[in-house]
Coordinates of C-alpha atoms and ligand atoms in Angstrom, one line a residue:
X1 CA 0.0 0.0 0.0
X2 CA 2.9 2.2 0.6
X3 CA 3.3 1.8 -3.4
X4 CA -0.4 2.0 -4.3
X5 CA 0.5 4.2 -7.5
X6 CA 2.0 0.8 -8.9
X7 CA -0.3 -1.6 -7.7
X8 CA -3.1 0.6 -9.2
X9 CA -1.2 0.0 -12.6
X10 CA -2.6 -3.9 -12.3
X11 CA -5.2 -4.7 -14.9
X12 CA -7.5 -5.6 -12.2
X13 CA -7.5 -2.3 -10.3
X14 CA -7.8 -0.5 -13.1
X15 CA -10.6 -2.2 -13.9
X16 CA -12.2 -1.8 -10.2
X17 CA -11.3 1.6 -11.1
X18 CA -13.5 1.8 -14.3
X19 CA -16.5 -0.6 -12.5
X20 CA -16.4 2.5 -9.5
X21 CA -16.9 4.8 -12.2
X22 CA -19.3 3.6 -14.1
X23 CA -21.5 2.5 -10.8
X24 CA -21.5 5.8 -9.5
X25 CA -22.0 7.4 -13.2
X26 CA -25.1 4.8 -13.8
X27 CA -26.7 5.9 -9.9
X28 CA -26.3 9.9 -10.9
X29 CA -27.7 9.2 -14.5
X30 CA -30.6 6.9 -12.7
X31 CA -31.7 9.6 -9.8
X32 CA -31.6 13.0 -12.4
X33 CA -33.7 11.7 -14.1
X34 CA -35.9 10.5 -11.4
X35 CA -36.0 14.4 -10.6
X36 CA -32.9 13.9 -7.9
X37 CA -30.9 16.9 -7.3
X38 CA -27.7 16.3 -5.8
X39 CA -26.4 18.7 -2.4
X40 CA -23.6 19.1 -1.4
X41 CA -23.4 18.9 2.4
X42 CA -20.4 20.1 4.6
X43 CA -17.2 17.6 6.2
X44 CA -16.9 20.5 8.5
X45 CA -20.2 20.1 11.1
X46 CA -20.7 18.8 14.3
X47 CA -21.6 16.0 15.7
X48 CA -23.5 14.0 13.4
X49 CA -24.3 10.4 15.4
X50 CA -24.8 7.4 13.7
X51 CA -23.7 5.4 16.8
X52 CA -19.7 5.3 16.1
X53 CA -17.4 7.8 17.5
X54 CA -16.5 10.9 15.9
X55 CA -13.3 12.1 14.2
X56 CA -12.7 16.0 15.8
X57 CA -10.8 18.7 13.3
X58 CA -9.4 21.5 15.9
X59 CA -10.9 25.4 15.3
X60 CA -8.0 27.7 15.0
X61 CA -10.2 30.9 14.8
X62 CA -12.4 29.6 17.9
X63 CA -9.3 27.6 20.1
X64 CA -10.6 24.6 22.4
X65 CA -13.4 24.4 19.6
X66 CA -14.0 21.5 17.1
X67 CA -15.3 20.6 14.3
X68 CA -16.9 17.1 13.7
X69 CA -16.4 15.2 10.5
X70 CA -20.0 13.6 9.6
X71 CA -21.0 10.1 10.1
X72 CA -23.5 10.6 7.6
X73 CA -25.3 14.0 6.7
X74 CA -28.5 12.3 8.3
X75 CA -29.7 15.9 9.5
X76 CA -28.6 17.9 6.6
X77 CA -31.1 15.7 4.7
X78 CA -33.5 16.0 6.9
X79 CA -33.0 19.6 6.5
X80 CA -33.5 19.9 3.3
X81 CA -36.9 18.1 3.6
X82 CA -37.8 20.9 5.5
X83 CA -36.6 23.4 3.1
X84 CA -38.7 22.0 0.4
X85 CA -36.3 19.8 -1.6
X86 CA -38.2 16.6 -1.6
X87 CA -35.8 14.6 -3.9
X88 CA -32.3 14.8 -2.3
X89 CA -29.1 12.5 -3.4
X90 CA -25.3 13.2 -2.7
X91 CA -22.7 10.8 -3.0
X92 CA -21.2 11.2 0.4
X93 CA -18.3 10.6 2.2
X94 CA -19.1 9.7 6.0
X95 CA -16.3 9.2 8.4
X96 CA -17.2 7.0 11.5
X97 CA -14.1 5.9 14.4
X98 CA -14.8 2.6 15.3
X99 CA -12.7 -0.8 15.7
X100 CA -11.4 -1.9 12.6
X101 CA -12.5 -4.8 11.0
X102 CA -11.6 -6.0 7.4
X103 CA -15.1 -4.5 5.8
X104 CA -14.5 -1.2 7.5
X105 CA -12.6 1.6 6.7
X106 CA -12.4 4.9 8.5
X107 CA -14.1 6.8 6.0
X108 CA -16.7 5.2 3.7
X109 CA -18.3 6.6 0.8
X110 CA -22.4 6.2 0.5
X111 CA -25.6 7.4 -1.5
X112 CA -27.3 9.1 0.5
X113 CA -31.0 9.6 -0.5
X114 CA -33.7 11.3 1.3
X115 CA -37.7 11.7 -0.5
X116 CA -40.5 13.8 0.9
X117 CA -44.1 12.4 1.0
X118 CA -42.9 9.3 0.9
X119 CA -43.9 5.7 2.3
X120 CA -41.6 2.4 3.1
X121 CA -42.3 0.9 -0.2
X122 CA -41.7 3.8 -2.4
X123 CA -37.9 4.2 -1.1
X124 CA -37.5 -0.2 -1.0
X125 CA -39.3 0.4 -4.6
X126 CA -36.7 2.5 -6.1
X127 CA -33.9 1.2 -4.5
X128 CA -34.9 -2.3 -6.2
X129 CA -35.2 -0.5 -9.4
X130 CA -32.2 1.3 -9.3
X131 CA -30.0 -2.0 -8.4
X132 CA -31.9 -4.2 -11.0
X133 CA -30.8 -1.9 -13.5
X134 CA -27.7 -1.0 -12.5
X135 CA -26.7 -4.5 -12.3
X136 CA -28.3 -5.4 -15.6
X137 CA -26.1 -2.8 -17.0
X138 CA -22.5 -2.8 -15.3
X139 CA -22.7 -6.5 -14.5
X140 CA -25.0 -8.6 -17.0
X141 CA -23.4 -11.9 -15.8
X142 CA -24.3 -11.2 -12.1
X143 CA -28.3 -12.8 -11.5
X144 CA -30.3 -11.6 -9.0
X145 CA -33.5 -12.7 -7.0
X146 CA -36.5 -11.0 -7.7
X147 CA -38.9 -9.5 -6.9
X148 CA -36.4 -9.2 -4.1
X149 CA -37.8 -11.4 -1.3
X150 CA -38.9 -9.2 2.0
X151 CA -39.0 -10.7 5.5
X152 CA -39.1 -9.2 8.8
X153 CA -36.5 -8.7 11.3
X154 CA -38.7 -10.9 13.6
X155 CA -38.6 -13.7 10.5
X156 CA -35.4 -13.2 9.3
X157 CA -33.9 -14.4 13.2
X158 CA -36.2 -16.5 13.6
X159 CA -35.0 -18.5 10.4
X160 CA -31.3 -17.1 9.7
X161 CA -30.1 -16.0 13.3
X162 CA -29.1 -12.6 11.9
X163 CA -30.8 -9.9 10.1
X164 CA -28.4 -10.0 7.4
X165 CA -29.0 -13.1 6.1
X166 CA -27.6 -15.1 3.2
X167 CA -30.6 -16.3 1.1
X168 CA -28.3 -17.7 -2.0
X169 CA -28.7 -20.7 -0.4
X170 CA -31.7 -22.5 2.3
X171 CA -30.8 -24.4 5.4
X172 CA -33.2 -22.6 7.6
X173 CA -33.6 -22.7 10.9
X174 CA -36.2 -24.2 13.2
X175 CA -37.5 -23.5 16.7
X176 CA -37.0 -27.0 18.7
X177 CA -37.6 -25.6 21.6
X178 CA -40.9 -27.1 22.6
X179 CA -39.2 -30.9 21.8
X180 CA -36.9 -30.2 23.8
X181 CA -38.2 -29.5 26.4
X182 CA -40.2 -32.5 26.4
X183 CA -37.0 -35.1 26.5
X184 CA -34.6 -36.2 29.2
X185 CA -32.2 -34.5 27.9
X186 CA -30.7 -32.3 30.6
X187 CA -28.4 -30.0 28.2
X188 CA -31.8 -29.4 26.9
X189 CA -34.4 -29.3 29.5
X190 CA -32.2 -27.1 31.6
X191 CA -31.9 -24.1 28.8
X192 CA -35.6 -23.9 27.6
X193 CA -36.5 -23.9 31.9
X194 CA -33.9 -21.2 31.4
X195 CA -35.4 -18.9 29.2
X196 CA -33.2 -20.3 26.7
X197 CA -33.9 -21.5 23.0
X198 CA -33.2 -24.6 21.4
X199 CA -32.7 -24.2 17.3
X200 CA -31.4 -26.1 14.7
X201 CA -30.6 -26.8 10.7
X202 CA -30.1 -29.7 8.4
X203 CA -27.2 -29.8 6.4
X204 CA -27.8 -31.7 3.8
X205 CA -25.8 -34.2 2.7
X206 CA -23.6 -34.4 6.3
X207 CA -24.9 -37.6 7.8
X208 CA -21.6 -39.4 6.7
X209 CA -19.4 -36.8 9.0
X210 CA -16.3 -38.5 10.7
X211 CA -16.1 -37.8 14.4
X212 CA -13.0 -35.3 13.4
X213 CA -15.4 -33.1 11.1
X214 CA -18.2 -32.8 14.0
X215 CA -15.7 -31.7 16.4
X216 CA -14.8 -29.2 14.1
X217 CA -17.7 -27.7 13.8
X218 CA -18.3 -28.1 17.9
X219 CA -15.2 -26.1 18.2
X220 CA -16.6 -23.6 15.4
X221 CA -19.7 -22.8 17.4
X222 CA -17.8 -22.7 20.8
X223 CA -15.6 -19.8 19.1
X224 CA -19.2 -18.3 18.3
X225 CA -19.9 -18.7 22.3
X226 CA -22.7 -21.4 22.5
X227 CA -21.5 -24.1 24.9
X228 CA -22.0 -26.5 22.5
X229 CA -23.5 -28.4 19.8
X230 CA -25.5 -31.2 19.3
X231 CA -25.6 -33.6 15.9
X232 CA -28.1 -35.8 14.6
X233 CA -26.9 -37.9 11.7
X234 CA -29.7 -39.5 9.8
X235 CA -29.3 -42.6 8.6
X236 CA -31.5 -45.1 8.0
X237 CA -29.8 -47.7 11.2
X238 CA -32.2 -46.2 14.3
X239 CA -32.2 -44.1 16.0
X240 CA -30.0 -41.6 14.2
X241 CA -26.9 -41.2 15.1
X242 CA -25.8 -38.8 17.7
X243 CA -24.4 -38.5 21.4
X244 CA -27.8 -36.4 22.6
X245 CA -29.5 -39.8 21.1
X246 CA -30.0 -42.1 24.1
X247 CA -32.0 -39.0 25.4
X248 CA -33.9 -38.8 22.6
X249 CA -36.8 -41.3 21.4
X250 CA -37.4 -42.5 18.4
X251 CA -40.4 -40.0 18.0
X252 CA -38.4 -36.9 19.4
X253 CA -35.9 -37.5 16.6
X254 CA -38.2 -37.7 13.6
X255 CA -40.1 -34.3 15.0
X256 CA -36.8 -32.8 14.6
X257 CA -36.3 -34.2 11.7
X258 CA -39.4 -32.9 10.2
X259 CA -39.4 -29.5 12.1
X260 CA -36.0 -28.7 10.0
X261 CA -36.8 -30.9 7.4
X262 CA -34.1 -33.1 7.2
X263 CA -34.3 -36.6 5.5
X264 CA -31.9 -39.8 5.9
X265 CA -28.5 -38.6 4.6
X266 CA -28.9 -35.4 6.6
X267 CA -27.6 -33.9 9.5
X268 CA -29.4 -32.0 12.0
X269 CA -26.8 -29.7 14.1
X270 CA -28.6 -27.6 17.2
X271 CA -27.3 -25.1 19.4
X272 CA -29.1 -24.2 23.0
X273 CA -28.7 -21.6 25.1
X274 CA -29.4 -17.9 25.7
X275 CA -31.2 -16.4 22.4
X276 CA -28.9 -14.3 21.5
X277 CA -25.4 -16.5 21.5
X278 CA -27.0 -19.7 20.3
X279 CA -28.5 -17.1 17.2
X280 CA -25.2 -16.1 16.5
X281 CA -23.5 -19.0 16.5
X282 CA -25.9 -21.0 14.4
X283 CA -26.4 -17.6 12.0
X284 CA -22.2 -18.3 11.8
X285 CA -22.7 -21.9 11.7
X286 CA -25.1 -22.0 8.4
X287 CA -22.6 -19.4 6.8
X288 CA -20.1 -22.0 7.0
X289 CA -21.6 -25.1 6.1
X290 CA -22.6 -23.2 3.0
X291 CA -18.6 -21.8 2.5
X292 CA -18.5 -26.2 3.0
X293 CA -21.2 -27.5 0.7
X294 CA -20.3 -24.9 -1.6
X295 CA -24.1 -24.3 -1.9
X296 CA -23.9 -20.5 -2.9
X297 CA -24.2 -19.7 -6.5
X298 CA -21.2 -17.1 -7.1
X299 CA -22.9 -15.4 -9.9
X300 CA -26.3 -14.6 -7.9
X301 CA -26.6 -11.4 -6.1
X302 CA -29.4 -12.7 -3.2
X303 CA -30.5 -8.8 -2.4
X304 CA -33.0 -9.0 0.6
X305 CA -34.9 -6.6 2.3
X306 CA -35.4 -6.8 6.1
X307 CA -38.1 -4.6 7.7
X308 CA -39.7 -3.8 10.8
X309 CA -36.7 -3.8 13.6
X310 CA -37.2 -2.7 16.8
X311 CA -37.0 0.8 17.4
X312 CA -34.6 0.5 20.4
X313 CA -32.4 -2.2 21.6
X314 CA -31.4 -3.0 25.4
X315 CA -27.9 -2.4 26.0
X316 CA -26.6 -4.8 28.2
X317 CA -23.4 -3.6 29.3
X318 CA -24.4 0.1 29.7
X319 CA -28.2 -0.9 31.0
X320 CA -29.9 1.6 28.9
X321 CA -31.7 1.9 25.3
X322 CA -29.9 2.2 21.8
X323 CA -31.3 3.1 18.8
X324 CA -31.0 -0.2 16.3
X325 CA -30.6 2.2 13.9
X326 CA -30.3 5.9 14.8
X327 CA -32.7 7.9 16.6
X328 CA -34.8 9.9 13.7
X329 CA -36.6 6.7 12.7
X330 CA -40.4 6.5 13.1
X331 CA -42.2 3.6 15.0
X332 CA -44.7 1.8 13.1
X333 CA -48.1 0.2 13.7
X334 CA -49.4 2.3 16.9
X335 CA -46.5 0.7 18.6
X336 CA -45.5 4.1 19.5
X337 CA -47.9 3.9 22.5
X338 CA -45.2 1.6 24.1
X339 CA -42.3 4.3 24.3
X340 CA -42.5 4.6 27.9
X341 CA -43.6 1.5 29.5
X342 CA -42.0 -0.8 27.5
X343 CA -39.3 0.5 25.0
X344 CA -38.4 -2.8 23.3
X345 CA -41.9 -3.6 22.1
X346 CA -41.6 -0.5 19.5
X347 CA -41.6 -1.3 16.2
X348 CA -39.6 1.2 13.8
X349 CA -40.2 2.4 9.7
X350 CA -37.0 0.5 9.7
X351 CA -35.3 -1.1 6.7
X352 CA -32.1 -2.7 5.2
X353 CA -30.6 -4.1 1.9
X354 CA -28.9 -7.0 2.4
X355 CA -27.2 -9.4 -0.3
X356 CA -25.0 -12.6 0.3
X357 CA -24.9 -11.9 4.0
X358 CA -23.6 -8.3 4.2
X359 CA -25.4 -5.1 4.9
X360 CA -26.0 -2.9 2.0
X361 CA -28.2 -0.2 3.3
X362 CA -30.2 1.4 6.2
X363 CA -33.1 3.3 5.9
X364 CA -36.0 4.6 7.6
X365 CA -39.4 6.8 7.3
X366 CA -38.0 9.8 9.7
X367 CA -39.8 11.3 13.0
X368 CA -40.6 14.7 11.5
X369 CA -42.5 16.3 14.9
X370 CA -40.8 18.2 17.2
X371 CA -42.7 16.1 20.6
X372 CA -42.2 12.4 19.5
X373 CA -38.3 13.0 18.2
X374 CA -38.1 14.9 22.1
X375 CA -39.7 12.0 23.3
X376 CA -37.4 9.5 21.9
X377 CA -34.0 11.3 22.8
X378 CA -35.5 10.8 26.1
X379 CA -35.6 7.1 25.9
X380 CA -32.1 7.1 24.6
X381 CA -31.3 8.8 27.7
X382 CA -30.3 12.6 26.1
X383 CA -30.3 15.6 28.5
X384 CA -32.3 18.3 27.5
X385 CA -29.0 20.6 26.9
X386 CA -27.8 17.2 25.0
X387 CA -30.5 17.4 22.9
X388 CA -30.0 21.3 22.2
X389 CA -27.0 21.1 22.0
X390 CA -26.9 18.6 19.0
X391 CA -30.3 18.6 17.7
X392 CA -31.8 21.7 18.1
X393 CA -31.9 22.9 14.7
X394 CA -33.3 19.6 13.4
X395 CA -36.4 20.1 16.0
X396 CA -36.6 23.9 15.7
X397 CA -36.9 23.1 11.7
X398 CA -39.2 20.6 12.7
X399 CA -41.6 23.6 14.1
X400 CA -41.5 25.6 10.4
X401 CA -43.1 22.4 9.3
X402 CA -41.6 19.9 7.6
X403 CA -43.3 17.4 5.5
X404 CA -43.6 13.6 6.0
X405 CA -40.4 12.2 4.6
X406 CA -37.6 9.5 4.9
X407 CA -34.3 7.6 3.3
X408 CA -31.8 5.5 3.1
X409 CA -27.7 5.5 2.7
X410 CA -26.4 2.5 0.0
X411 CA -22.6 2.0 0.7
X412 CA -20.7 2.2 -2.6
X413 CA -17.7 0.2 -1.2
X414 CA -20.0 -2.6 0.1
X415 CA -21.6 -2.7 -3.2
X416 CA -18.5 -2.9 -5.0
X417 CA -17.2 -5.4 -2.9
X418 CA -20.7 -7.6 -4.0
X419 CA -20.3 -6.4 -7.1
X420 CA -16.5 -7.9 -7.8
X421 CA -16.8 -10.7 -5.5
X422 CA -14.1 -9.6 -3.1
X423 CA -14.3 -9.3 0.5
X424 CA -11.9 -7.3 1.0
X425 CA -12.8 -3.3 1.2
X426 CA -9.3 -2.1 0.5
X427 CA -9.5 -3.8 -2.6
X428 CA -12.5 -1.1 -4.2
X429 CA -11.1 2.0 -2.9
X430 CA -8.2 3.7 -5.2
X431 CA -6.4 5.0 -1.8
X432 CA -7.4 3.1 1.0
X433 CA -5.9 2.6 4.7
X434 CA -5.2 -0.3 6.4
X435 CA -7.5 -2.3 8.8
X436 CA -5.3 -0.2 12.1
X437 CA -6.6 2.8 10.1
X438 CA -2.9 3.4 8.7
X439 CA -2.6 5.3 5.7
X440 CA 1.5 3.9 4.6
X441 CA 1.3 6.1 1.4
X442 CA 1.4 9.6 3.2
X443 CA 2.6 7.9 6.5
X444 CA -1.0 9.2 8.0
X445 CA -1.6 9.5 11.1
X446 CA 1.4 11.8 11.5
X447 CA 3.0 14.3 13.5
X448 CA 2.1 17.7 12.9
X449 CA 4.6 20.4 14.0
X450 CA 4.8 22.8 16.9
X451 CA 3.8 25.7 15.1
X452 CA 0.5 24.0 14.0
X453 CA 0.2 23.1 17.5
X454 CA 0.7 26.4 18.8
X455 CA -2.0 28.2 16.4
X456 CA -4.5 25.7 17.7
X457 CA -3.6 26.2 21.4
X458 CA -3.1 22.2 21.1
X459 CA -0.8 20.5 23.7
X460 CA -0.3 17.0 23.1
X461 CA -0.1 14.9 26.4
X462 CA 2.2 11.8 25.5
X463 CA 2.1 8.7 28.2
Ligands
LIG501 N1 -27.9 8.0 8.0 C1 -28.1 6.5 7.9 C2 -26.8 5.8 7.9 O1 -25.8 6.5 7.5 C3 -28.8 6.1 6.7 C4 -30.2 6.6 6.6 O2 -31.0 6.3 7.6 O3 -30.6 7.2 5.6 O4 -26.7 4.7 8.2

């Protein structure tokens, strides 16, 4: 990376290169004549949350005063709604400090749409348009699903264990719970009287598994955090074959088998424990028995929208509410009435693209009233001064009137990541940094003199 003038001389980066282009070239094209205009919104703001941390640029004129680079320009957009342009796009850049991780950099680059007098299926609408085009035209070998399919955060955990789920191929999941809890099976009983959750998948094809590839995958989910994992190999000797299956009867087993519908030849694999843990490690689990079975079709694009998340999510750690998303989205279906006695039973206007298992976009239909967006900064736990301080002109605009409206941000990196196949972010960005965040062309991070110190009234407190 230190040489990324040479590597960029490659074929293949210059044709990333080209693909970027064009992609961003064909979305302009798309939204102009859709009746888009594209804003231009400032790198110089304040704090603009989208639940990461943010990067601070010192005020010389004003010293002990900063600037915030945006996350996203969330309230700009929504400003604009209020000024009357009801078809906004920008191709933005949006800068978020958080831990790396190899499909994250730093700074990320994202369409950022916003419509006026909109509803949910007018932005998931266009969005599906504008991909099923684009792709047809940049990427004619790529397939996709469609329509593309729609399920609900509530189904989308319930058979995935994650709300960005990989439909390219099936293996979904099934709630065993209630069989479970009717065995002797102590590892079992004990979690569902627990509050726990028994779930579990066939993978097809796996009853012939040595002991050596099962405790593989044991050790896979145990990195993943369940405690375990139970196998059922179905053969046609009974009573299948499996550890768990001197607890099980004859009649336990082929529910199971029919709940995940597995047939002889098949292996049933089932996590229990606490919701979320055995969710993510089965989610994990499915992902890699499809890497395995090599049951993902590399030229399908499986775009999926998931809908209705909560509005607010416990935060363990902390013990107090988070926004899933961010905190401008509206709740749906009357569930607002729940804000205050029971926070987690909100439902948001909340929605993502997801494809292959990645995250694409997030969107939502906005709060655009000055009492309910008050009303949930205060379940987030904002001060009033907080809530001044940072939102103030977003509600004061709020009280000109501003009109029904709401969004959504598509990454351009993720989707040229999809789009090429490659998992790696650095590898669709012409000057990217590493995954520390290091830039080893211009050595960034760096020192900056004294001088520059000195006009900002900066001291720099080494340990
Ligand atoms: N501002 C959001 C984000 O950057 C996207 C949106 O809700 O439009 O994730």
């Amino acid at each position: 990376m230190q040489y990324r003038y040479l590597d960029l001389r490659r074929p293949s980066m210059r044709d990333m290169l080209i693909l970027r282009h064009k992609v961003v070239k064909f979305i302009r094209d798309f939204l102009d004549r859709r009746g888009f205009l594209e804003v231009e919104t400032p790198i110089l703001i304040k704090s603009t949350p989208e639940g990461a941390r943010d990067y601070l640029v010192p005020s010389r004129l004003y010293p002990g005063s900063f600037y915030a680079l945006p996350q996203s320009p969330q309230q700009l957009k929504q400003l604009l709604m209020a000024s009357g342009v009801e078809k906004y796009f920008q191709i933005a850049r949006c800068f978020r400090d958080e831990d790396p991780r190899a499909d994250r950099q730093p700074e990320h680059t994202q369409l950022d749409l916003e419509m006026s007098f909109v509803e949910e299926d007018d932005i998931l609408g266009l969005i599906e348009e504008l991909y099923t085009a684009l792709i047809e035209t940049v990427t004619p070998d790529r397939r996709m699903l469609q329509p593309f399919p729609r399920l609900t955060y509530a189904e989308s955990m319930a058979s995935y264990g994650t709300d960005k789920p990989d439909l390219r191929f099936g293996m979904q999941m099934a709630d065993l719970s209630d069989i479970a809890e009717s065995t002797d099976f102590r590892v079992f009983t004990s979690v569902v009287q627990g509050g726990g959750i028994v779930k579990g998948f066939s993978a097809p094809g796996c009853a012939t598994y040595s002991r050596r590839q099962t405790d593989e995958l044991i050790e896979f989910v145990k990195a993943w955090g369940a405690r375990g994992l139970v196998t059922i190999a179905l053969t046609d000797r009974r009573p299948g074959r499996s550890a768990a299956a001197r607890f099980l009867s004859l009649e336990q087993i082929k529910q199971i088998a029919q709940r995940t519908g597995a047939g002889v030849g098949d292996m049933v694999l089932i996590v229990a424990g606490p919701d979320k843990t055995t969710n993510q490690a089965l989610s994990n689990l499915r992902h890699e028995m499809g890497r395995r079975l090599e049951m993902a079709d590399p030229d399908l694009i499986a775009f999926a929208y998931i809908t209705d998340f909560p509005l607010f999510e416990w935060n363990e750690n902390e013990e107090r509410w988070d926004a899933m998303h961010h905190a401008f989205s509206m709740p749906k279906y009357g569930t607002e009435k729940f804000i205050d006695s029971d926070p987690g039973r909100v439902i948001g206007h909340l929605y993502d693209l997801v494809a292959n298992g990645t995250e694409l976009a997030s969107g939502s239909i906005r709060i655009h009233t000055r009492g309910l967006q008050e009303k949930v900064f205060e379940v987030l736990g904002y001060t009033t001064d907080e809530v001044a301080e940072r939102f103030g002109q977003l509600l004061t605009a709020f009280e000109y009137g501003a009109p029904p409206h709401g969004g959504i941000a598509p990454g351009i990196d993720r989707l040229l990541m999809t789009l090429t196949r490659n998992n790696n972010i650095r590898d669709v960005i012409a000057f990217p940094k590493t995954q520390n965040g290091i830039d080893p062309l211009f050595g960034a991070p760096g020192e900056v003199d004294q001088a520059q110190l000195d006009e900002l009234k900066l001291k720099v407190l080494t340990q």
